[in-house]
Tab-separated table of C-alpha atoms and ligand atoms in Angstrom:
chain	number	residue	atom	x	y	z
T	1	MET	CA	125.866	123.650	115.279
T	2	SER	CA	126.849	125.636	112.163
T	3	TYR	CA	125.404	129.175	112.088
T	4	ILE	CA	123.167	128.315	109.112
T	5	LYS	CA	121.775	125.330	110.945
T	6	GLU	CA	121.215	127.450	114.072
T	7	LYS	CA	119.473	130.068	111.979
T	8	PHE	CA	117.274	127.383	110.375
T	9	LYS	CA	116.307	126.088	113.839
T	10	ALA	CA	115.358	129.562	115.030
T	11	LYS	CA	113.201	130.164	111.903
T	12	ALA	CA	111.611	126.716	112.310
T	13	ASP	CA	110.736	127.375	115.967
T	14	GLU	CA	109.189	130.733	114.984
T	15	LEU	CA	107.128	129.401	112.082
T	16	GLY	CA	106.225	126.224	114.067
T	17	ALA	CA	104.656	128.452	116.757
T	18	GLU	CA	102.722	130.409	114.114
T	19	VAL	CA	101.426	127.228	112.488
T	20	LYS	CA	100.308	125.894	115.930
T	21	ASP	CA	98.433	129.105	116.449
T	22	LEU	CA	96.924	129.029	113.001
T	23	LEU	CA	95.670	125.462	113.527
T	24	LYS	CA	94.265	126.238	116.993
T	25	ASN	CA	92.409	129.348	115.904
T	26	HIS	CA	91.525	128.542	112.265
T	27	GLY	CA	92.043	124.765	111.812
T	28	THR	CA	88.408	124.172	110.818
T	29	LYS	CA	88.242	127.155	108.384
T	30	LYS	CA	87.684	126.051	104.772
T	31	VAL	CA	90.376	126.944	102.267
T	32	GLY	CA	88.750	125.937	99.001
T	33	ASP	CA	87.002	122.644	99.661
T	34	VAL	CA	89.320	121.486	102.499
T	35	THR	CA	90.149	122.844	105.959
T	36	VAL	CA	93.327	124.618	107.060
T	37	ALA	CA	94.031	121.583	109.306
T	38	GLN	CA	93.722	119.128	106.470
T	39	ALA	CA	96.229	121.134	104.364
T	40	TYR	CA	98.808	120.951	107.156
T	41	GLN	CA	98.021	117.556	108.604
T	42	GLY	CA	98.525	115.009	105.871
T	43	MET	CA	95.330	115.678	103.933
T	44	ARG	CA	93.375	113.299	106.206
T	45	GLY	CA	89.824	112.685	105.141
T	46	ILE	CA	90.070	114.378	101.725
T	47	THR	CA	88.587	112.324	98.949
T	48	GLY	CA	90.932	113.289	96.125
T	49	LEU	CA	92.070	110.098	94.496
T	50	VAL	CA	90.438	107.349	92.477
T	51	THR	CA	91.825	103.802	92.873
T	52	GLU	CA	89.864	100.877	91.389
T	53	THR	CA	91.652	97.939	93.025
T	54	SER	CA	90.501	98.227	96.656
T	55	LEU	CA	88.499	100.356	99.076
T	56	LEU	CA	89.123	100.882	102.750
T	57	ASP	CA	86.337	101.280	105.271
T	58	ALA	CA	87.495	102.771	108.568
T	59	ASN	CA	85.480	100.358	110.681
T	60	GLU	CA	85.393	97.231	108.494
T	61	GLY	CA	88.749	97.250	106.848
T	62	ILE	CA	89.925	96.619	103.307
T	63	ARG	CA	87.837	95.211	100.485
T	64	PHE	CA	89.520	94.185	97.258
T	65	ARG	CA	87.012	94.725	94.441
T	66	GLY	CA	84.249	94.255	97.053
T	67	TYR	CA	85.751	91.180	98.705
T	68	SER	CA	86.894	91.317	102.361
T	69	ILE	CA	89.983	89.356	103.486
T	70	PRO	CA	87.896	86.410	104.914
T	71	GLU	CA	86.014	86.327	101.603
T	72	LEU	CA	89.284	86.235	99.609
T	73	ARG	CA	90.500	83.408	101.788
T	74	GLU	CA	87.341	81.504	100.946
T	75	HIS	CA	86.856	82.288	97.230
T	76	LEU	CA	90.292	82.700	95.646
T	77	PRO	CA	91.901	79.586	94.137
T	78	LYS	CA	94.367	77.731	96.284
T	79	ALA	CA	97.433	75.628	95.679
T	80	PRO	CA	96.873	71.882	95.523
T	81	GLY	CA	96.446	70.765	99.174
T	82	GLY	CA	96.728	74.367	100.369
T	83	ALA	CA	94.209	76.461	102.325
T	84	GLU	CA	95.475	79.981	101.703
T	85	PRO	CA	94.567	82.114	98.587
T	86	LEU	CA	97.036	82.349	95.749
T	87	PRO	CA	98.285	85.930	95.225
T	88	GLU	CA	98.123	85.504	91.475
T	89	GLY	CA	94.352	85.214	91.994
T	90	LEU	CA	94.218	88.440	93.901
T	91	PHE	CA	96.184	90.210	91.192
T	92	TYR	CA	93.698	88.963	88.603
T	93	LEU	CA	90.820	90.141	90.745
T	94	MET	CA	92.286	93.637	91.242
T	95	LEU	CA	93.175	93.937	87.568
T	96	ILE	CA	90.005	92.493	86.003
T	97	GLY	CA	87.472	93.150	88.779
T	98	GLU	CA	86.116	89.551	88.695
T	99	LEU	CA	87.088	86.481	90.721
T	100	PRO	CA	89.481	84.257	88.678
T	101	THR	CA	88.944	80.594	87.802
T	102	GLU	CA	91.551	77.982	88.686
T	103	ALA	CA	92.583	78.125	85.036
T	104	ASP	CA	93.047	81.949	85.109
T	105	VAL	CA	95.355	81.595	88.078
T	106	GLN	CA	97.343	78.739	86.544
T	107	ASN	CA	97.664	80.747	83.408
T	108	LEU	CA	98.962	83.814	85.347
T	109	SER	CA	101.368	81.615	87.397
T	110	SER	CA	102.987	80.211	84.281
T	111	VAL	CA	103.061	83.654	82.503
T	112	LEU	CA	104.901	85.066	85.557
T	113	GLY	CA	107.265	82.072	85.561
T	114	ARG	CA	108.128	82.631	81.893
T	115	ARG	CA	108.794	86.356	82.447
T	116	SER	CA	110.932	86.009	85.573
T	117	HIS	CA	114.432	86.227	83.979
T	118	VAL	CA	116.506	88.914	85.739
T	119	PRO	CA	119.404	90.326	83.776
T	120	ASN	CA	122.904	90.065	85.276
T	121	HIS	CA	123.457	93.751	85.594
T	122	VAL	CA	120.702	93.899	88.231
T	123	PHE	CA	122.623	91.450	90.367
T	124	ASP	CA	125.794	93.439	89.681
T	125	ALA	CA	124.027	96.623	90.921
T	126	ILE	CA	123.063	94.855	94.152
T	127	ASN	CA	126.589	93.460	94.517
T	128	ALA	CA	128.010	96.967	94.177
T	129	LEU	CA	126.369	97.965	97.459
T	130	PRO	CA	128.126	97.210	100.744
T	131	LEU	CA	126.671	94.278	102.737
T	132	HIS	CA	125.494	96.583	105.572
T	133	THR	CA	123.131	98.355	103.154
T	134	HIS	CA	119.569	98.058	104.294
T	135	PRO	CA	117.655	95.441	102.222
T	136	MET	CA	115.025	98.053	101.189
T	137	THR	CA	117.788	100.193	99.709
T	138	MET	CA	119.115	97.204	97.822
T	139	PHE	CA	115.570	96.470	96.624
T	140	THR	CA	114.912	99.919	95.173
T	141	VAL	CA	118.404	100.031	93.618
T	142	ALA	CA	117.630	96.695	91.996
T	143	VAL	CA	114.239	97.865	90.726
T	144	MET	CA	115.919	100.951	89.276
T	145	ALA	CA	118.573	98.719	87.616
T	146	LEU	CA	115.692	96.707	86.101
T	147	GLN	CA	114.291	99.836	84.505
T	148	THR	CA	116.542	99.167	81.490
T	149	GLU	CA	113.948	96.549	80.650
T	150	SER	CA	110.934	98.918	80.484
T	151	VAL	CA	109.057	98.437	77.280
T	152	PHE	CA	106.917	101.503	78.175
T	153	ALA	CA	109.968	103.798	78.351
T	154	LYS	CA	111.337	102.315	75.093
T	155	ALA	CA	108.000	102.720	73.237
T	156	TYR	CA	107.635	106.267	74.515
T	157	ALA	CA	111.104	107.177	73.352
T	158	GLU	CA	110.227	105.852	69.931
T	159	GLY	CA	107.008	107.860	69.866
T	160	MET	CA	103.985	106.075	71.292
T	161	ASN	CA	100.328	106.947	70.762
T	162	LYS	CA	98.632	107.707	74.084
T	163	LYS	CA	95.967	105.116	73.230
T	164	ASP	CA	98.694	102.447	73.694
T	165	TYR	CA	99.981	103.536	77.101
T	166	TRP	CA	97.979	100.959	78.977
T	167	SER	CA	99.325	98.073	76.841
T	168	TYR	CA	102.986	98.858	77.562
T	169	MET	CA	102.220	99.515	81.182
T	170	TYR	CA	100.546	96.086	81.340
T	171	GLU	CA	103.615	94.410	79.880
T	172	ASP	CA	106.004	96.222	82.323
T	173	THR	CA	103.646	95.315	85.217
T	174	LEU	CA	103.691	91.596	84.486
T	175	ASN	CA	107.453	91.577	83.853
T	176	LEU	CA	108.151	93.467	87.085
T	177	ILE	CA	105.870	91.318	89.200
T	178	ALA	CA	107.455	88.227	87.696
T	179	ARG	CA	110.969	89.392	88.502
T	180	LEU	CA	110.581	90.789	91.999
T	181	PRO	CA	110.732	87.477	93.930
T	182	ARG	CA	114.009	86.603	92.257
T	183	VAL	CA	115.486	90.061	93.044
T	184	ALA	CA	114.284	89.982	96.632
T	185	ALA	CA	115.499	86.450	97.220
T	186	TYR	CA	118.910	87.362	95.758
T	187	ILE	CA	119.146	90.243	98.202
T	188	TYR	CA	118.241	87.971	101.139
T	189	ARG	CA	120.688	85.217	100.180
T	190	ARG	CA	123.485	87.706	99.492
T	191	LYS	CA	123.069	89.581	102.705
T	192	TYR	CA	122.282	86.765	105.078
T	193	LYS	CA	123.122	83.421	103.507
T	194	ASN	CA	126.669	83.874	102.360
T	195	ASP	CA	125.816	84.561	98.767
T	196	GLN	CA	124.460	81.041	98.278
T	197	HIS	CA	121.681	81.490	95.774
T	198	ILE	CA	118.820	79.176	94.861
T	199	GLN	CA	117.512	78.829	91.363
T	200	PRO	CA	113.772	79.305	90.700
T	201	ASP	CA	111.531	76.225	90.537
T	202	GLY	CA	109.258	76.686	87.536
T	203	MET	CA	106.750	74.111	88.905
T	204	LEU	CA	105.838	76.259	91.899
T	205	ASP	CA	103.322	79.067	92.176
T	206	TRP	CA	104.594	82.627	92.490
T	207	ALA	CA	104.698	82.837	96.331
T	208	ALA	CA	105.871	79.242	96.871
T	209	ASN	CA	108.682	79.818	94.393
T	210	PHE	CA	109.612	82.973	96.323
T	211	ALA	CA	109.742	80.952	99.526
T	212	HIS	CA	111.821	78.324	97.773
T	213	MET	CA	114.321	80.895	96.465
T	214	LEU	CA	114.575	82.430	99.928
T	215	GLY	CA	115.543	78.967	101.144
T	216	TYR	CA	112.376	77.928	103.003
T	217	GLU	CA	110.929	74.565	101.868
T	218	ASP	CA	108.486	74.095	104.748
T	219	GLU	CA	104.940	73.827	103.332
T	220	GLY	CA	103.754	75.954	106.301
T	221	PHE	CA	106.036	78.776	105.298
T	222	LYS	CA	104.840	78.556	101.667
T	223	GLU	CA	101.272	78.830	102.926
T	224	LEU	CA	102.245	81.812	105.034
T	225	MET	CA	103.909	83.444	102.018
T	226	ARG	CA	100.724	83.010	99.975
T	227	LEU	CA	98.669	84.667	102.706
T	228	TYR	CA	101.269	87.294	103.332
T	229	MET	CA	101.480	88.227	99.695
T	230	VAL	CA	97.667	88.521	99.550
T	231	ILE	CA	97.073	90.607	102.632
T	232	HIS	CA	99.879	93.190	102.037
T	233	ALA	CA	99.037	93.763	98.376
T	234	ASP	CA	96.799	96.778	98.486
T	235	HIS	CA	95.132	99.195	100.877
T	236	GLU	CA	93.370	101.619	98.569
T	237	GLY	CA	95.221	104.572	96.983
T	238	GLY	CA	96.071	107.101	99.668
T	239	ASN	CA	98.710	105.235	101.655
T	240	VAL	CA	102.292	106.404	101.043
T	241	SER	CA	103.471	103.539	98.760
T	242	ALA	CA	100.308	103.437	96.627
T	243	HIS	CA	99.987	107.172	96.405
T	244	THR	CA	103.634	107.692	95.518
T	245	THR	CA	103.523	105.014	92.828
T	246	HIS	CA	100.401	106.653	91.367
T	247	LEU	CA	101.848	110.208	91.672
T	248	VAL	CA	105.129	109.344	89.970
T	249	GLY	CA	103.268	107.256	87.343
T	250	SER	CA	101.141	110.285	86.595
T	251	ALA	CA	104.180	111.920	85.019
T	252	LEU	CA	104.171	108.915	82.604
T	253	SER	CA	107.120	107.502	84.473
T	254	ASP	CA	107.166	103.757	83.680
T	255	ALA	CA	106.278	100.977	86.147
T	256	TYR	CA	109.863	100.530	87.318
T	257	LEU	CA	110.412	104.227	88.135
T	258	SER	CA	106.997	104.535	89.769
T	259	PHE	CA	107.254	101.355	91.824
T	260	ALA	CA	110.771	102.187	93.018
T	261	ALA	CA	109.471	105.576	94.212
T	262	GLY	CA	106.629	103.871	96.080
T	263	MET	CA	109.055	101.496	97.699
T	264	ASN	CA	111.076	104.369	99.088
T	265	GLY	CA	107.910	105.431	100.852
T	266	LEU	CA	107.198	101.911	102.111
T	267	ALA	CA	110.718	101.990	103.601
T	268	GLY	CA	109.635	104.665	106.095
T	269	PRO	CA	109.069	103.572	109.714
T	270	LEU	CA	105.579	104.963	109.906
T	271	HIS	CA	104.596	102.793	106.895
T	272	GLY	CA	106.104	99.432	105.800
T	273	LEU	CA	109.258	99.575	107.887
T	274	ALA	CA	107.019	99.299	110.954
T	275	ASN	CA	107.047	95.480	110.507
T	276	GLN	CA	110.734	95.316	111.339
T	277	GLU	CA	110.275	97.915	114.109
T	278	VAL	CA	107.614	95.729	115.767
T	279	ILE	CA	109.760	92.682	116.092
T	280	LYS	CA	112.772	94.726	117.086
T	281	TRP	CA	110.623	96.357	119.831
T	282	ILE	CA	109.340	92.977	121.079
T	283	LEU	CA	112.789	91.411	121.069
T	284	ASP	CA	114.129	94.447	122.969
T	285	MET	CA	111.346	94.049	125.506
T	286	LYS	CA	112.082	90.339	125.871
T	287	GLU	CA	115.777	90.981	126.370
T	288	GLU	CA	115.168	93.732	128.928
T	289	LEU	CA	112.904	91.483	130.922
T	290	GLY	CA	115.244	88.461	130.732
T	291	GLY	CA	113.331	86.258	128.254
T	292	GLY	CA	110.048	84.371	128.316
T	293	VAL	CA	106.556	85.745	127.837
T	294	PRO	CA	106.250	89.086	129.748
T	295	THR	CA	103.270	89.610	132.016
T	296	LYS	CA	100.679	92.243	131.146
T	297	GLU	CA	102.134	94.484	133.856
T	298	GLN	CA	105.602	94.222	132.309
T	299	ILE	CA	104.299	94.980	128.845
T	300	ASP	CA	102.296	97.890	130.272
T	301	ALA	CA	105.519	99.323	131.818
T	302	PHE	CA	107.473	98.809	128.569
T	303	VAL	CA	104.834	100.574	126.509
T	304	ARG	CA	104.766	103.494	128.866
T	305	LYS	CA	108.556	103.745	128.680
T	306	THR	CA	108.395	103.732	124.882
T	307	LEU	CA	105.934	106.599	124.930
T	308	ALA	CA	107.896	108.491	127.603
T	309	ASP	CA	110.995	108.227	125.323
T	310	GLY	CA	109.044	110.113	122.647
T	311	LYS	CA	108.595	107.029	120.398
T	312	VAL	CA	105.563	105.471	118.780
T	313	VAL	CA	104.450	101.924	119.605
T	314	PRO	CA	105.101	100.195	116.307
T	315	GLY	CA	102.301	98.185	114.744
T	316	TYR	CA	99.569	100.164	116.373
T	317	GLY	CA	97.472	102.969	114.976
T	318	HIS	CA	96.362	103.884	111.484
T	319	ALA	CA	95.607	106.954	109.484
T	320	VAL	CA	92.243	105.622	108.213
T	321	LEU	CA	91.289	102.430	110.060
T	322	ARG	CA	89.475	102.704	113.384
T	323	LYS	CA	89.399	99.060	114.461
T	324	THR	CA	91.673	96.023	114.589
T	325	ASP	CA	93.076	95.570	111.162
T	326	PRO	CA	91.497	92.510	109.464
T	327	ARG	CA	94.990	91.838	108.077
T	328	PHE	CA	96.117	91.428	111.707
T	329	THR	CA	93.170	89.113	112.357
T	330	ALA	CA	93.935	86.985	109.322
T	331	GLN	CA	97.481	86.470	110.628
T	332	GLN	CA	96.177	85.720	114.066
T	333	GLU	CA	93.843	83.047	112.612
T	334	PHE	CA	96.782	81.593	110.686
T	335	ALA	CA	98.824	81.508	113.947
T	336	LYS	CA	95.984	79.899	115.891
T	337	LYS	CA	95.815	77.158	113.316
T	338	HIS	CA	99.470	76.493	112.765
T	339	LEU	CA	101.595	77.827	115.619
T	340	ALA	CA	99.427	78.745	118.590
T	341	SER	CA	101.997	77.774	121.210
T	342	ASP	CA	104.842	79.793	119.687
T	343	GLU	CA	106.323	82.094	122.340
T	344	LEU	CA	106.557	85.209	120.180
T	345	VAL	CA	103.009	84.720	118.951
T	346	GLN	CA	101.930	84.549	122.568
T	347	ILE	CA	103.688	87.844	123.220
T	348	VAL	CA	102.076	89.493	120.195
T	349	TRP	CA	98.648	88.464	121.526
T	350	ARG	CA	99.444	89.657	124.984
T	351	VAL	CA	100.690	93.018	123.602
T	352	TYR	CA	97.339	93.192	121.762
T	353	GLU	CA	95.492	92.798	125.111
T	354	THR	CA	97.566	95.608	126.626
T	355	VAL	CA	98.439	98.337	124.124
T	356	PRO	CA	94.982	99.555	122.913
T	357	GLY	CA	93.964	100.509	126.479
T	358	ILE	CA	97.097	102.584	127.044
T	359	LEU	CA	97.023	104.296	123.656
T	360	GLY	CA	93.271	104.953	124.040
T	361	ASP	CA	93.866	106.592	127.414
T	362	LEU	CA	96.272	109.075	125.825
T	363	GLY	CA	93.241	110.703	124.248
T	364	LYS	CA	95.039	111.821	121.088
T	365	VAL	CA	95.619	108.466	119.281
T	366	LYS	CA	92.710	108.125	116.859
T	367	ASN	CA	93.124	104.334	116.395
T	368	PRO	CA	94.674	102.375	119.311
T	369	TRP	CA	94.271	99.090	117.520
T	370	PRO	CA	96.886	96.906	115.810
T	371	ASN	CA	97.648	97.172	112.062
T	372	VAL	CA	99.007	94.587	109.682
T	373	ASP	CA	102.582	95.015	110.917
T	374	ALA	CA	101.907	94.066	114.548
T	375	HIS	CA	101.687	90.365	113.731
T	376	SER	CA	103.755	89.535	110.666
T	377	GLY	CA	107.212	89.321	112.212
T	378	ALA	CA	106.270	86.666	114.802
T	379	LEU	CA	105.040	84.419	112.018
T	380	LEU	CA	108.144	84.807	109.876
T	381	LEU	CA	110.399	84.283	112.842
T	382	HIS	CA	108.584	81.025	113.718
T	383	TYR	CA	109.668	79.526	110.411
T	384	GLY	CA	113.238	80.772	110.889
T	385	LEU	CA	113.244	84.012	108.915
T	386	LYS	CA	114.804	85.983	111.766
T	387	GLU	CA	116.539	88.730	109.717
T	388	TYR	CA	113.910	91.345	110.446
T	389	GLU	CA	115.543	94.122	108.351
T	390	PHE	CA	114.375	92.063	105.369
T	391	TYR	CA	110.650	92.058	106.345
T	392	THR	CA	109.792	95.306	104.529
T	393	VAL	CA	111.118	93.783	101.287
T	394	LEU	CA	108.541	91.010	101.628
T	395	PHE	CA	105.871	93.720	102.111
T	396	GLY	CA	107.250	95.438	98.970
T	397	VAL	CA	107.047	92.368	96.750
T	398	SER	CA	103.396	91.958	97.785
T	399	ARG	CA	102.586	95.648	97.395
T	400	ALA	CA	103.655	95.475	93.770
T	401	LEU	CA	100.493	93.482	93.011
T	402	GLY	CA	98.226	96.288	94.011
T	403	VAL	CA	100.026	99.400	93.000
T	404	LEU	CA	100.992	97.986	89.608
T	405	ALA	CA	97.428	96.761	88.824
T	406	SER	CA	96.408	100.344	89.721
T	407	LEU	CA	98.979	101.847	87.379
T	408	CYS	CA	97.535	99.773	84.535
T	409	TRP	CA	94.192	101.302	85.288
T	410	ASP	CA	95.680	104.819	85.542
T	411	ARG	CA	97.018	104.544	82.022
T	412	ALA	CA	93.899	102.751	80.696
T	413	LEU	CA	91.683	105.562	82.029
T	414	GLY	CA	94.123	108.248	80.929
T	415	LEU	CA	94.292	109.732	84.465
T	416	SER	CA	95.924	113.153	84.615
T	417	LEU	CA	99.249	114.390	85.879
T	418	GLU	CA	98.772	114.852	89.617
T	419	ARG	CA	99.351	118.452	90.588
T	420	PRO	CA	97.503	119.796	93.637
T	421	LYS	CA	97.848	123.438	94.621
T	422	SER	CA	100.069	124.350	97.541
T	423	VAL	CA	100.381	127.622	99.471
T	424	THR	CA	102.784	129.107	102.002
T	425	THR	CA	102.055	129.787	105.681
T	426	GLU	CA	102.359	133.478	104.809
T	427	TRP	CA	99.533	132.976	102.261
T	428	MET	CA	97.515	130.985	104.765
T	429	LYS	CA	97.807	133.782	107.381
T	430	GLU	CA	96.697	136.381	104.871
T	431	PHE	CA	93.824	134.021	103.849
T	432	VAL	CA	92.473	133.625	107.392
T	433	GLU	CA	92.680	137.400	107.796
T	434	GLY	CA	90.535	137.674	104.678
T	435	LYS	CA	93.222	139.420	102.652
T	436	VAL	CA	93.394	136.787	99.847
T	437	ASP	CA	90.667	134.755	98.158
T	438	ALA	CA	91.219	131.027	97.847
T	439	SER	CA	88.978	130.750	94.813
T	440	ALA	CA	91.180	133.222	92.921
T	441	GLU	CA	94.202	130.904	93.122
R	1	CMX	N1	102.179	105.043	119.388
R	1	CMX	C1	102.262	106.279	119.940
R	1	CMX	N2	101.687	107.360	119.499
R	1	CMX	C2	100.798	107.230	118.433
R	1	CMX	C3	100.618	105.993	117.751
R	1	CMX	C4	101.332	104.865	118.329
R	1	CMX	N3	101.206	103.665	117.772
R	1	CMX	N4	99.740	106.183	116.821
R	1	CMX	C5	99.452	107.512	116.786
R	1	CMX	N5	100.114	108.127	117.771
R	1	CMX	C6	100.137	109.535	118.036
R	1	CMX	C7	100.690	110.288	116.846
R	1	CMX	O1	102.119	110.191	116.859
R	1	CMX	C8	100.130	111.710	117.103
R	1	CMX	O2	100.894	112.300	118.089
R	1	CMX	P1	101.286	113.863	118.024
R	1	CMX	O3	99.993	114.575	117.964
R	1	CMX	O4	102.022	114.061	119.261
R	1	CMX	O5	102.033	114.072	116.748
R	1	CMX	C9	98.740	111.398	117.647
R	1	CMX	O6	98.828	110.056	118.223
R	1	CMX	C10	97.666	111.414	116.638
R	1	CMX	O7	97.962	110.554	115.602
R	1	CMX	P2	96.807	109.795	114.732
R	1	CMX	O8	96.009	110.841	114.091
R	1	CMX	O9	96.124	108.772	115.587
R	1	CMX	O10	97.659	108.964	113.704
R	1	CMX	P3	98.213	109.454	112.311
R	1	CMX	O11	97.210	109.273	111.303
R	1	CMX	O12	98.893	110.759	112.362
R	1	CMX	O13	99.336	108.345	112.068
R	1	CMX	C11	100.319	106.197	112.030
R	1	CMX	C12	99.102	107.016	111.713
R	1	CMX	C13	100.164	104.779	111.483
R	1	CMX	C14	101.534	106.817	111.393
R	1	CMX	C15	100.580	106.183	113.578
R	1	CMX	O14	99.447	105.525	114.182
R	1	CMX	C16	101.844	105.512	114.034
R	1	CMX	O15	102.863	106.169	114.079
R	1	CMX	N6	101.819	104.159	114.337
R	1	CMX	C17	103.028	103.436	114.600
R	1	CMX	C18	103.746	103.110	113.314
R	1	CMX	C19	103.069	102.027	112.558
R	1	CMX	O16	102.687	101.004	113.003
R	1	CMX	N7	102.987	102.272	111.230
R	1	CMX	C20	102.415	101.259	110.272
R	1	CMX	C21	101.044	101.615	109.705
R	1	CMX	C22	100.655	100.552	108.766
R	1	CMX	C23	101.437	100.509	107.535
R	1	CMX	O17	101.434	101.482	106.759
R	1	CMX	O18	102.186	99.536	107.289
C-alpha cells in the first residue's frame, strides 16, 4: 500500500470509530429537524422531497397517482388481445394525474414512434466503447451523446424565459423516452447478437417495439415487456435513480444530463444492478449444487454462506418497504399464468420461502422480504434473454417514464435548486457537546 493510502486507512479507522461512538451515544439527538443518525445513515425517514408521480407506503407498496399495481393492471389500456397494461398509459397517468383513454394511449404511442429517430453519432459513441463495456455504461454514454438533441439546453443558451422551462423539458422528455428503446436495443444487439440490428416496427406499441428491436417476437415476451416497463417505472422520489435525476435537474440540467446521472445511480448493485446480481447468485447456487431445483436446506446453506462471506442476498430488503414488494407479486402472478413450471421460476419461489426467515433472524435487516429485482431475471431468462448484464438497462428504459414525468413537474412547479446543509464530524461532535448551535447554521 502506498504511504498516502496507508495514512488514509489509519484516518478512516480513527474517524470510523468516532462516528460509531457518536451514533451509539447521540444517534437519536436532534440536529435541526433530523437526528444525528439520519444525517449519517442515508437520511432514512426524512420527508424532504416532493414527487407527484407516485407515493410509496411501507406496508402496502407503490401507488401511481393513487393506483396500486393490481389496479393499474386492471384499469390501464392494453394492447389488442393483451392482458398487461401499456406503459404509455402509465406515463400519461403519471404526467397528467388521470387515467388515460384508449385514444390517449394510441396518441402517445404514435407520438413516441414519430420521435424515435436516433442520430448516427449516438451509435458511433456506443461503437467507440470496447465490447466488454458493461451495458449500463454504454447506456449512459449513449444518453450523454443524445444530449446534442436537447431543445431545453438550446433554448436556455439562446435565452429562455423561466415560464417556458416546462415546455422544453416536456419536449426533451418525450424525445428521450421515444429514443431509449432504440438505443438500448442497439446496445444489446451490438454486444450480444453480433451487431445484427433490427429496425423499429412503427405499427407496434412502445414496449412491443422494444421487444421486437431486441429480437424477441414471442407475444408472451411482449406482454412481459409491457408489464416490466410499467412496474419498474417509478418508486416515488427518494430512491437513488429518481432522486439523482431530480437533484441534477434542479440545477436546470436538461433531461438528458439529468437522466444519465440517474442511470449511473441505477447501475449500483444496491439499486437497479441487483436484478443482474440476483440471477447471477441463483445460477451460481445451481452450479454449485450440480443443477436442478435446490432443496430448501440447500438454499438455506447457500444463503448463510453468502452472508458469512460478507455479501448481501440480492433481491431482498428495501430502504422503505416493509413487506413483499407488490412488483415482485405482479411478476409472480405473471409467472403463475404463463410459465409456472419453469425451473428458474420454481427456484425463485423456493428462495422466497427460505430467505425472509434467515434475514429476519439476523435481527438487523429491517425488511427481509423480496423486492422487484428478486423475480425479474427468471422471467427474462425463460424467454431466452439470458445476458443478465443487460437487465439493468431494461430497468433504466422503464425508469425513464417516472423520473422524466417528474422532471416535467419539477420545471412546471419551478422547484428550487436542491442544496441541503452538510456538516463535518468535527462539527457534529461539538454540536452534541453543546458547543455549536444547529439553528445558527
Ligand atoms: N442481505 C444481507 N444483509 C442485508 C440485506 C440483504 N438482502 N438487506 C439489508 N441487509 C443488512 C444491511 O446491509 C445492513 O447491514 P449493516 O448494518 O451490517 O451495514 C442491515 O441489514 C440494515 O440494513 P437495512 O436498514 O435493512 O437496509 P438499508 O435500508 O440500509 O438498505 C438495501 C436497503 C435494499 C440496500 C438492502 O436491503 C440490500 O442491500 N439489499 C440487497 C440488494 C438489493 O436487492 N437491492 C435492490 C433494492 C431495490 C432496487 O432499488 O432495485
